[in-house]
Structure formats: structure tokens, C-alpha cells
Short mmCIF file of C-alpha atoms and ligand atoms in Angstrom, two decimals:
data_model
loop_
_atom_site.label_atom_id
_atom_site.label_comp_id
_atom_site.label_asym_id
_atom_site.label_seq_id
_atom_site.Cartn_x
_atom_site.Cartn_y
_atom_site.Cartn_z
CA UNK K 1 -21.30 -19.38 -12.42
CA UNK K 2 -24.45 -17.32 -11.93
CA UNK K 3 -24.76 -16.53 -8.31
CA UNK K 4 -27.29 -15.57 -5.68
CA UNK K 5 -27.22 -12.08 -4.00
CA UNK K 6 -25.79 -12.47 -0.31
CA UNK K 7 -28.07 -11.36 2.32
CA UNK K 8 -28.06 -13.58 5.52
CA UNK K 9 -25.10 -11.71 6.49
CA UNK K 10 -26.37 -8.57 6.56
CA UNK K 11 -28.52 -6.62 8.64
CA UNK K 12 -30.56 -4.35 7.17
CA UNK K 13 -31.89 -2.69 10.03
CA UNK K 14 -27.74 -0.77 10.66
CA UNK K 15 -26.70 1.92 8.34
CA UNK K 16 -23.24 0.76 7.09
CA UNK K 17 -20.65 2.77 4.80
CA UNK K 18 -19.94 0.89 1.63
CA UNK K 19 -17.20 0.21 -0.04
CA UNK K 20 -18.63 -1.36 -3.11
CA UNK K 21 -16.69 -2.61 -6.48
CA UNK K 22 -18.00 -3.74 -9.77
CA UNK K 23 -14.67 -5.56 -10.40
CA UNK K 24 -12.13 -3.12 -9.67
CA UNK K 25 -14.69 -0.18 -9.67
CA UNK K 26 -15.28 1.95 -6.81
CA UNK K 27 -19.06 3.11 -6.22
CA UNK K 28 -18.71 7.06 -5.08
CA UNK K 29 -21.71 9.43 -4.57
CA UNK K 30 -21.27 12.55 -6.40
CA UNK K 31 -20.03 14.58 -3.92
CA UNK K 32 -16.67 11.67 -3.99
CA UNK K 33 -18.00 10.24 -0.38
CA UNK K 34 -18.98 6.40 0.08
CA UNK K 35 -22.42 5.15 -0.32
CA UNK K 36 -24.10 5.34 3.12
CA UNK K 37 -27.33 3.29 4.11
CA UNK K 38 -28.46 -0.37 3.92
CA UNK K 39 -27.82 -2.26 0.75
CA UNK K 40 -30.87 -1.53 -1.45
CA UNK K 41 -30.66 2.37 -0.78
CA UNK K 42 -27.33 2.86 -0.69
CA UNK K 43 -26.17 0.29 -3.81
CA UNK K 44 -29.28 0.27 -5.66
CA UNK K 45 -28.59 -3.10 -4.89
CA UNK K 46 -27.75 -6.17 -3.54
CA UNK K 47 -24.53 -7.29 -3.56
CA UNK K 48 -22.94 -10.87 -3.93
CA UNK K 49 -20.85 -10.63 -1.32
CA UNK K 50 -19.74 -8.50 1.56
CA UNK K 51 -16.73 -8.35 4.04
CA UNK K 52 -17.05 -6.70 7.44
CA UNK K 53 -13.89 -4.03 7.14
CA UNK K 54 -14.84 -2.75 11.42
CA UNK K 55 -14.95 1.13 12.16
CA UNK K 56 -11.63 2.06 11.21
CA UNK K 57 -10.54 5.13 12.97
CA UNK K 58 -8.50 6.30 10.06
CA UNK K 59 -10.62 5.86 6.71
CA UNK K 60 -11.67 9.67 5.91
CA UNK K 61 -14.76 8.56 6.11
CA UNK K 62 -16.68 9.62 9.17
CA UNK K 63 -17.08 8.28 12.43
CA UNK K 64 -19.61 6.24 13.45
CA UNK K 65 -20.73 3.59 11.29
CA UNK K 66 -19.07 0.25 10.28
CA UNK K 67 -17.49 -0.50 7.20
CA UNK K 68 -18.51 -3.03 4.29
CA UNK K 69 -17.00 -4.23 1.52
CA UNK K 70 -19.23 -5.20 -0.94
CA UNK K 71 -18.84 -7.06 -4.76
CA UNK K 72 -22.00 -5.57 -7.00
CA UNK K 73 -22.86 -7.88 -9.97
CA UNK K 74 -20.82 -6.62 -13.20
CA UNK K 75 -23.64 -5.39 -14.97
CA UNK K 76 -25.10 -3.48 -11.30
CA UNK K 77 -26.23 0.38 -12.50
CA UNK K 78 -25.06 2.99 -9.48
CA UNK K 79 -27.61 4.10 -8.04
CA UNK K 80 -29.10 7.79 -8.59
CA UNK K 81 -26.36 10.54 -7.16
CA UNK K 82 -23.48 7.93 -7.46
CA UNK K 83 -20.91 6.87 -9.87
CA UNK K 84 -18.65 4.20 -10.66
CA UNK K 85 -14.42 4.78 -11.15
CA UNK K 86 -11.55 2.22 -11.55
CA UNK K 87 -9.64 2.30 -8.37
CA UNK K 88 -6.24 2.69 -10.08
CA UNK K 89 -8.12 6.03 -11.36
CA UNK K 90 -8.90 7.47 -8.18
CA UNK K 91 -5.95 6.39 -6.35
CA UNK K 92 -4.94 10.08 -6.72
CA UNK K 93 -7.82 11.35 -5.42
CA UNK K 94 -8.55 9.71 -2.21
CA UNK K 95 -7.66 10.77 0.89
CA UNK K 96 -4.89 8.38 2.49
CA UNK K 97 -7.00 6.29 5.04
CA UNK K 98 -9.99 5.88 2.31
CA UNK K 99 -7.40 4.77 0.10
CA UNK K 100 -6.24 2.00 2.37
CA UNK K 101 -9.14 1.48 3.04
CA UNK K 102 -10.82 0.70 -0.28
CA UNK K 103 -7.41 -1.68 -1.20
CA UNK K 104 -7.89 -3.94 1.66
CA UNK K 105 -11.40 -4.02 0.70
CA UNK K 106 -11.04 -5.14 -2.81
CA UNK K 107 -8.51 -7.48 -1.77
CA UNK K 108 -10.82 -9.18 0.70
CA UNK K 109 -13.39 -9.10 -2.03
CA UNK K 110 -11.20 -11.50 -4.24
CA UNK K 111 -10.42 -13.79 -1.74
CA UNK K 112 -14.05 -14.30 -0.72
CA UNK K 113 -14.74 -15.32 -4.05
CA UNK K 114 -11.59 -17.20 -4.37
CA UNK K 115 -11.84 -19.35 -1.29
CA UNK K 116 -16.10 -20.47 -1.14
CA UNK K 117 -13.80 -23.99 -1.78
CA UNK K 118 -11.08 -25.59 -0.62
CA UNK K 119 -7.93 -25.46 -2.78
CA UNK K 120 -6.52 -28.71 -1.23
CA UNK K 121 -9.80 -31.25 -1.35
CA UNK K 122 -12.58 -29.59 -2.69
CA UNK K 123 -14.97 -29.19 0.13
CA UNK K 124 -16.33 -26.16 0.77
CA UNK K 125 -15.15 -23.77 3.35
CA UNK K 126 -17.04 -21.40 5.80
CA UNK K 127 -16.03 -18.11 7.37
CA UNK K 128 -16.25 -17.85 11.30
CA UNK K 129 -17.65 -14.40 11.98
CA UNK K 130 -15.67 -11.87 10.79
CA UNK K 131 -12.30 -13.60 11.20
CA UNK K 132 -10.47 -12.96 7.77
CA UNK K 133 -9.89 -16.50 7.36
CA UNK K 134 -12.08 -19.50 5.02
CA UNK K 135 -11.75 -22.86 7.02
CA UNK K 136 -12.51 -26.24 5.28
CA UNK K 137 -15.34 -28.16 6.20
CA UNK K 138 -14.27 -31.22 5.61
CA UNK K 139 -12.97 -32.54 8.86
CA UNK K 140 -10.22 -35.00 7.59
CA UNK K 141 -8.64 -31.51 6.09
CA UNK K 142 -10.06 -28.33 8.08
CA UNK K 143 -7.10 -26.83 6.25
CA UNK K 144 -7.43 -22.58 6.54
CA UNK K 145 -6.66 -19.62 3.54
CA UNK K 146 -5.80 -16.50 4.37
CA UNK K 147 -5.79 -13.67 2.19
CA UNK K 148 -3.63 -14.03 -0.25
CA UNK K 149 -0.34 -11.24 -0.73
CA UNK K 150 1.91 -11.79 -3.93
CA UNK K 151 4.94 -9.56 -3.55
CA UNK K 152 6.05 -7.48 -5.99
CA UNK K 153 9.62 -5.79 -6.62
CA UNK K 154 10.08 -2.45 -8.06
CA UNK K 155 13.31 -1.18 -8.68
CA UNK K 156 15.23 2.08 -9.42
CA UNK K 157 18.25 1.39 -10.95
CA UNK K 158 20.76 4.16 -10.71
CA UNK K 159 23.67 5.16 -12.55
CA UNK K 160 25.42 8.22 -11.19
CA UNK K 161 22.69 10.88 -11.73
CA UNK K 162 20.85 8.35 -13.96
CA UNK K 163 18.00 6.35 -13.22
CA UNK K 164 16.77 3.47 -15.92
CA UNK K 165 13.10 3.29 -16.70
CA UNK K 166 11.89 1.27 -19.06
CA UNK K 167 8.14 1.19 -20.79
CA UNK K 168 5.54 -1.97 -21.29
CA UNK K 169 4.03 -2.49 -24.66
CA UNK K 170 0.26 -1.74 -23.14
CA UNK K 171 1.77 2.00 -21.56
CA UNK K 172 0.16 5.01 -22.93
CA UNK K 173 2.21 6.67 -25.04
CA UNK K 174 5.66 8.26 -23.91
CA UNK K 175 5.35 7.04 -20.04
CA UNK K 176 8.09 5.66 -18.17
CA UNK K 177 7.84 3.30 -14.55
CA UNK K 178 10.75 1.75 -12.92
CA UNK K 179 10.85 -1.68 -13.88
CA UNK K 180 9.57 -4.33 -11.30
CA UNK K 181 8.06 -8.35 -11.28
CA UNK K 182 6.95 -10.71 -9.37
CA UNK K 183 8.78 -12.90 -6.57
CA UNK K 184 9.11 -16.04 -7.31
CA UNK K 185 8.46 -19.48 -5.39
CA UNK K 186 11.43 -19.90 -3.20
CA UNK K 187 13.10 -16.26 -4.29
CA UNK K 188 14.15 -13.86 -2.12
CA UNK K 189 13.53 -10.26 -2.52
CA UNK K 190 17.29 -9.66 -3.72
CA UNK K 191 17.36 -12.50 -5.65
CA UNK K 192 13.92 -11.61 -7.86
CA UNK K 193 15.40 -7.88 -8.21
CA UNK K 194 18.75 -9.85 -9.91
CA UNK K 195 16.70 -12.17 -12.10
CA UNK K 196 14.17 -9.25 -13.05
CA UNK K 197 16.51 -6.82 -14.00
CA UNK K 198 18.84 -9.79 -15.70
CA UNK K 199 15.74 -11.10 -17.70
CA UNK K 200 14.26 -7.47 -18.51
CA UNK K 201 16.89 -5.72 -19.11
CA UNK K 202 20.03 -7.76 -19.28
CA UNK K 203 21.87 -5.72 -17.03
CA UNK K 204 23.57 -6.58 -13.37
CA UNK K 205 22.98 -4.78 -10.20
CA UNK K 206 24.39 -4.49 -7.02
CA UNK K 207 23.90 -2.52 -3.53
CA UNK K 208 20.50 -3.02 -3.15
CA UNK K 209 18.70 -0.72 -0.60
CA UNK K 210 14.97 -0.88 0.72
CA UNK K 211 12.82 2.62 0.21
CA UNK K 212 9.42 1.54 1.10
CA UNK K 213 5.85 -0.98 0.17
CA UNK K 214 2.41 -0.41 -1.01
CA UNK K 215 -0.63 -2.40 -1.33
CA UNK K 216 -1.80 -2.84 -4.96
CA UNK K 217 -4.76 -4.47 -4.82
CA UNK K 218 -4.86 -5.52 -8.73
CA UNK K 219 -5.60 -8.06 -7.49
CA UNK K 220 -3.70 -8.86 -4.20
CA UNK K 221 -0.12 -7.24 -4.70
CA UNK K 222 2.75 -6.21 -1.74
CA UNK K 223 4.95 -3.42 -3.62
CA UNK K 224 7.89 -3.84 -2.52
CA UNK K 225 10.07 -0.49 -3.41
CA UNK K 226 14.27 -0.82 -3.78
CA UNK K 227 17.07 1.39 -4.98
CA UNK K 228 19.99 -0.67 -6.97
CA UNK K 229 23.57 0.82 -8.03
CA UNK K 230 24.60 -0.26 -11.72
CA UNK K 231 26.73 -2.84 -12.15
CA UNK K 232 27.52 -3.65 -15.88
CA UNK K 233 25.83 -4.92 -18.93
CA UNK K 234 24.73 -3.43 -22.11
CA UNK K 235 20.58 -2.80 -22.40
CA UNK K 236 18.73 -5.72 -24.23
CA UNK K 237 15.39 -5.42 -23.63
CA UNK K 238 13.28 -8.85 -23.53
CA UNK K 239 10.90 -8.14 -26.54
CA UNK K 240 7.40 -9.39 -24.72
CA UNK K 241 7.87 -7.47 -21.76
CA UNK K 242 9.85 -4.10 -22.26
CA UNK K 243 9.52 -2.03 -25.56
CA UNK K 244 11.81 0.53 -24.28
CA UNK K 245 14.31 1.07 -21.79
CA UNK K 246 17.13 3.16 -21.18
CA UNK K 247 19.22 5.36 -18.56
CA UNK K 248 17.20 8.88 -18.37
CA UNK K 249 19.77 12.04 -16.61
CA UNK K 250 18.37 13.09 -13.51
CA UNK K 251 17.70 16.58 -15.68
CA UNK K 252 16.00 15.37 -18.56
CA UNK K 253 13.56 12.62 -16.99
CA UNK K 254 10.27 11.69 -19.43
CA UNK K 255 6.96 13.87 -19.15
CA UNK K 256 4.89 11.21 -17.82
CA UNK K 257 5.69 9.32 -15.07
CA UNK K 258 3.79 7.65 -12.17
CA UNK K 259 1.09 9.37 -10.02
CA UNK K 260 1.71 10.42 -7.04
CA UNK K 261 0.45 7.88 -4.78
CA UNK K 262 2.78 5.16 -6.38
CA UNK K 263 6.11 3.43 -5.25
CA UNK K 264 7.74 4.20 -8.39
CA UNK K 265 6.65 8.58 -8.01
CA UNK K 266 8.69 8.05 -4.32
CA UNK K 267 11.64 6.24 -5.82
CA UNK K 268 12.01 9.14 -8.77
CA UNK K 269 11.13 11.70 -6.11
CA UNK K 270 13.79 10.34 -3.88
CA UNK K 271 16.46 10.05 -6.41
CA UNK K 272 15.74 14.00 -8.17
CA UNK K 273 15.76 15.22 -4.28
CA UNK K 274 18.92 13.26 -3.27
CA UNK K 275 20.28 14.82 -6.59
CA UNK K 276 19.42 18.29 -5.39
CA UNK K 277 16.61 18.51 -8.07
CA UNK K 278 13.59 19.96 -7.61
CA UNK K 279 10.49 17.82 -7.39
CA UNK K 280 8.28 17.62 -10.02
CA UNK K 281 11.31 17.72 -11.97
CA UNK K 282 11.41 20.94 -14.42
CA UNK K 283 10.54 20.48 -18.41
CA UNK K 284 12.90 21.64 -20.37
CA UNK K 285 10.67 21.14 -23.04
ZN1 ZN X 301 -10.12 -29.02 2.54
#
């Protein structure tokens, strides 16, 4: 549905640091900083929606001005000096607080769009303010959506000094991830780490431990991050999720694993240290 560019809620008169996406693309200036300005100057643009994100204290980007998400139409150009990257591409890049920063921004971004109507009658909601919340305005409903967070399990399974990773059929070529799927309806985060690795893998697990989460805003993920002990079964990968998987020694891990900035990088970090490995692990070649 073709829409109109927003611009009641902005004012164009205040400066504002963008955080603007053509779908899951980041608009950077060339020097990697965000777009500064009002819309038009600083987007080449205007956008088709926007989400106040506040002046958050720790973004990497400046002090001073307020944030703004922003959603550029998908065929927007970037303005002169400027650029546009996939997220997941410069999640290695950006500092910490920027990179927080520009997840809860796209996140918001896809809810806005998501929620202009209500999912229980129809009617169409409104936004008070900056409140993060769409209310119905249909009184016999009035019924409120939040953003929306899906939780996510990732798992390293470990063996003794073994870890299994597996490898999806749309991977580049010889890269491994822990394995890891969605919670279901009604699931605990236990339980979906027993189905997931039952279903993927055909293997049981036991002693499950919490490491740590992560927003993935792809489009409104919780990572949740777990360490499992082994508990029996033979590998039998489920043929439209997993081509590969298998039990990799601590000392001959694959070449390419996940970036830094990603749950499963801290669960194989965690395991080679605990290990007494070095981290990055050495290639024997
Ligand atoms: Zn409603």
C-alpha cells in the first residue's frame, strides 16, 4: 500500500540525529557517523515514519540532540556524503551504545508499521506522544500493542571438549553457528532448547545453564544464549533445516564462525576459554 511521507510529527525547525533504515539498511555518512539535520538535509528525504528514540546518554553518538528513528521509502537514494549498509553488516562495526541503539530503532520501526490497526477489531490505533505503545480507537476495544519481542534460543551443546555446531542450507560456505529456534506458544525456555535440539538434531540434552541475551532486531528477536551437557542420541539432521552438523574438538573448531558481536562468538569464546584455549582459536590449517 503506497503511503504518504510522515511529517506532522516532526519539527523541522530541531536538528535531530537519525537513525534511518531502508528495510534493514542503516543510512551512515561517510565518515560512519549518523545523519545529522532535519529530514530533507539530512535523509535527502522524507521519511514514512519516525519514532522518537530520546537523548540517550549512551549511543556513541554525541550529546546534545535527540534521537529519531526513521523508515526511508525502499527505493530512497542516500543523500550526497552518505551510504546505505545492512545492519547485520555493520553490527561489527558499531560502537556498543550505537549498536543498541540502531536495534531498538529498527524494531520500533516494524512495529509502527505493524500496529497503524488493530489486530483484534480492525480499527485503527493512535500513538499518545511518544509512549511506545499503539492504542485502539475504537472505544468498545481500546485494546493496546506493545512492541513486539519473539524469543529466541541458542544453544551450545557440549560434549567433553566438544561443542556441536551445525550449518543452514542458506550459510556461506564452510560456516558453523550453534544451533538455536524459536520459543514456542506456551514453551518454556528449557523446554524449546529440548524440542529444538530433538527436532534438529535428534539428540537429548541435559544441564542446561544460562550465558547471556541479545537483541536481534531481524525483525524483533530476544537471543536468548544457553550452554547444554550431552545426553545421548546419534546425529540425524532434519533435512530442511540443518545440512550439516556434528561435534567439532575444542582444537580443531571450523574457520568461520560468528562475528564478534553475536551470542553464538560468546558461547564458543566461553567454551575455548573454559577449555584453556586461546581465543580466536588457533588454525591448524
Ligand atoms: Zn481494537
Amino acid at each position: 500500500m503506497a503511503q504518504a511521507p510522515v511529517t506532522d510529527t516532526l519539527e523541522p525547525v530541531q536538528p535531530r540525529r537519525w537513525l534511518a533504515f531502508r528495510g534493514a539498511e542503516l543510512l551512515l555518512t561517510d565518515a560512519g557517523t549518523l545523519p545529522v539535520g532535519d529530514a530533507l538535509t539530512a535523509l535527502g528525504g522524507l521519511p514514512l515514519r519516525t519514532q522518537s528514540l530520546g537523548m540517550p546518554a549512551d549511543a556513541g553518538t554525541g550529546a546534545g540532540l535527540p534521537c529519531q528513528a526513521a523508515e526511508l521509502p525502499a527505493d530512497a537514494a542516500p543523500p550526497p556524503g552518505a551510504s546505505f549498509t545492512h545492519l547485520k553488516r555493520l553490527n561489527d562495526q558499531l560502537p556498543d551504545g550505537l549498536r543498541r541503539l540502531a536495534a531498538r530503532a529498527l524494531e520500533l520501526i516494524e512495529w509502527d508499521r505493524a500496529h497503524q490497526f488493530c489486530g483484534a477489531c480492525g480499527a485503527a490505533t493512535m500513538q499518545p506522544g511518544d509512549a511506545k505503545v499503539k492504542r485502539c480507537t475504537n472505544p468498545a476495544c481500546g485494546r493496546e500493542h506493545y512492541p513486539r519481542v519473539s524469543p529466541v534460543v541458542i544453544v551450545a551443546v557440549e560434549r567433553g571438549d566438544e561443542i556441536l555446531l551445525g550449518r543452514s542450507h542458506h550459510f556461506a560456505p564452510g560456516f558453523y553457528s550453534t544451533l538455536a529456534g524459536f520459543v514456542d506458544a506456551g514453551e518454556s525456555a528449557e523446554e524449546a532448547i529440548h524440542r529444538e535440539i530433538a527436532e534438529e538434531v535428534a539428540l537429548r540434552v541435559r544441564n542446561i545453564r544460562y550465558l547471556a541475551s541479545q537483541p536481534w532486531p531481524f525483525p524483533h528477536s530476544l537471543m536468548l544464549g544457553y550452554q547444554a551437557d550431552y545426553d545421548g542420541g546419534d546425529i540425524v539432521c532434519a533435512p530442511d533445516e540443518i545440512e550439516h552438523a556434528d561435534f567439532f574438538h575444542v582444537d580443531a573448531l571450523p574457520a568461520s564462525l560468528p562475528g564478534p558481536t553475536t551470542i553464538a562468538h560468546w558461547l564458543l569464546r566461553d567454551f575455548c576459554m573454559r577449555h584453556g584455549r586461546p581465543w580466536p582459536p588457533r588454525r591448524g590449517g
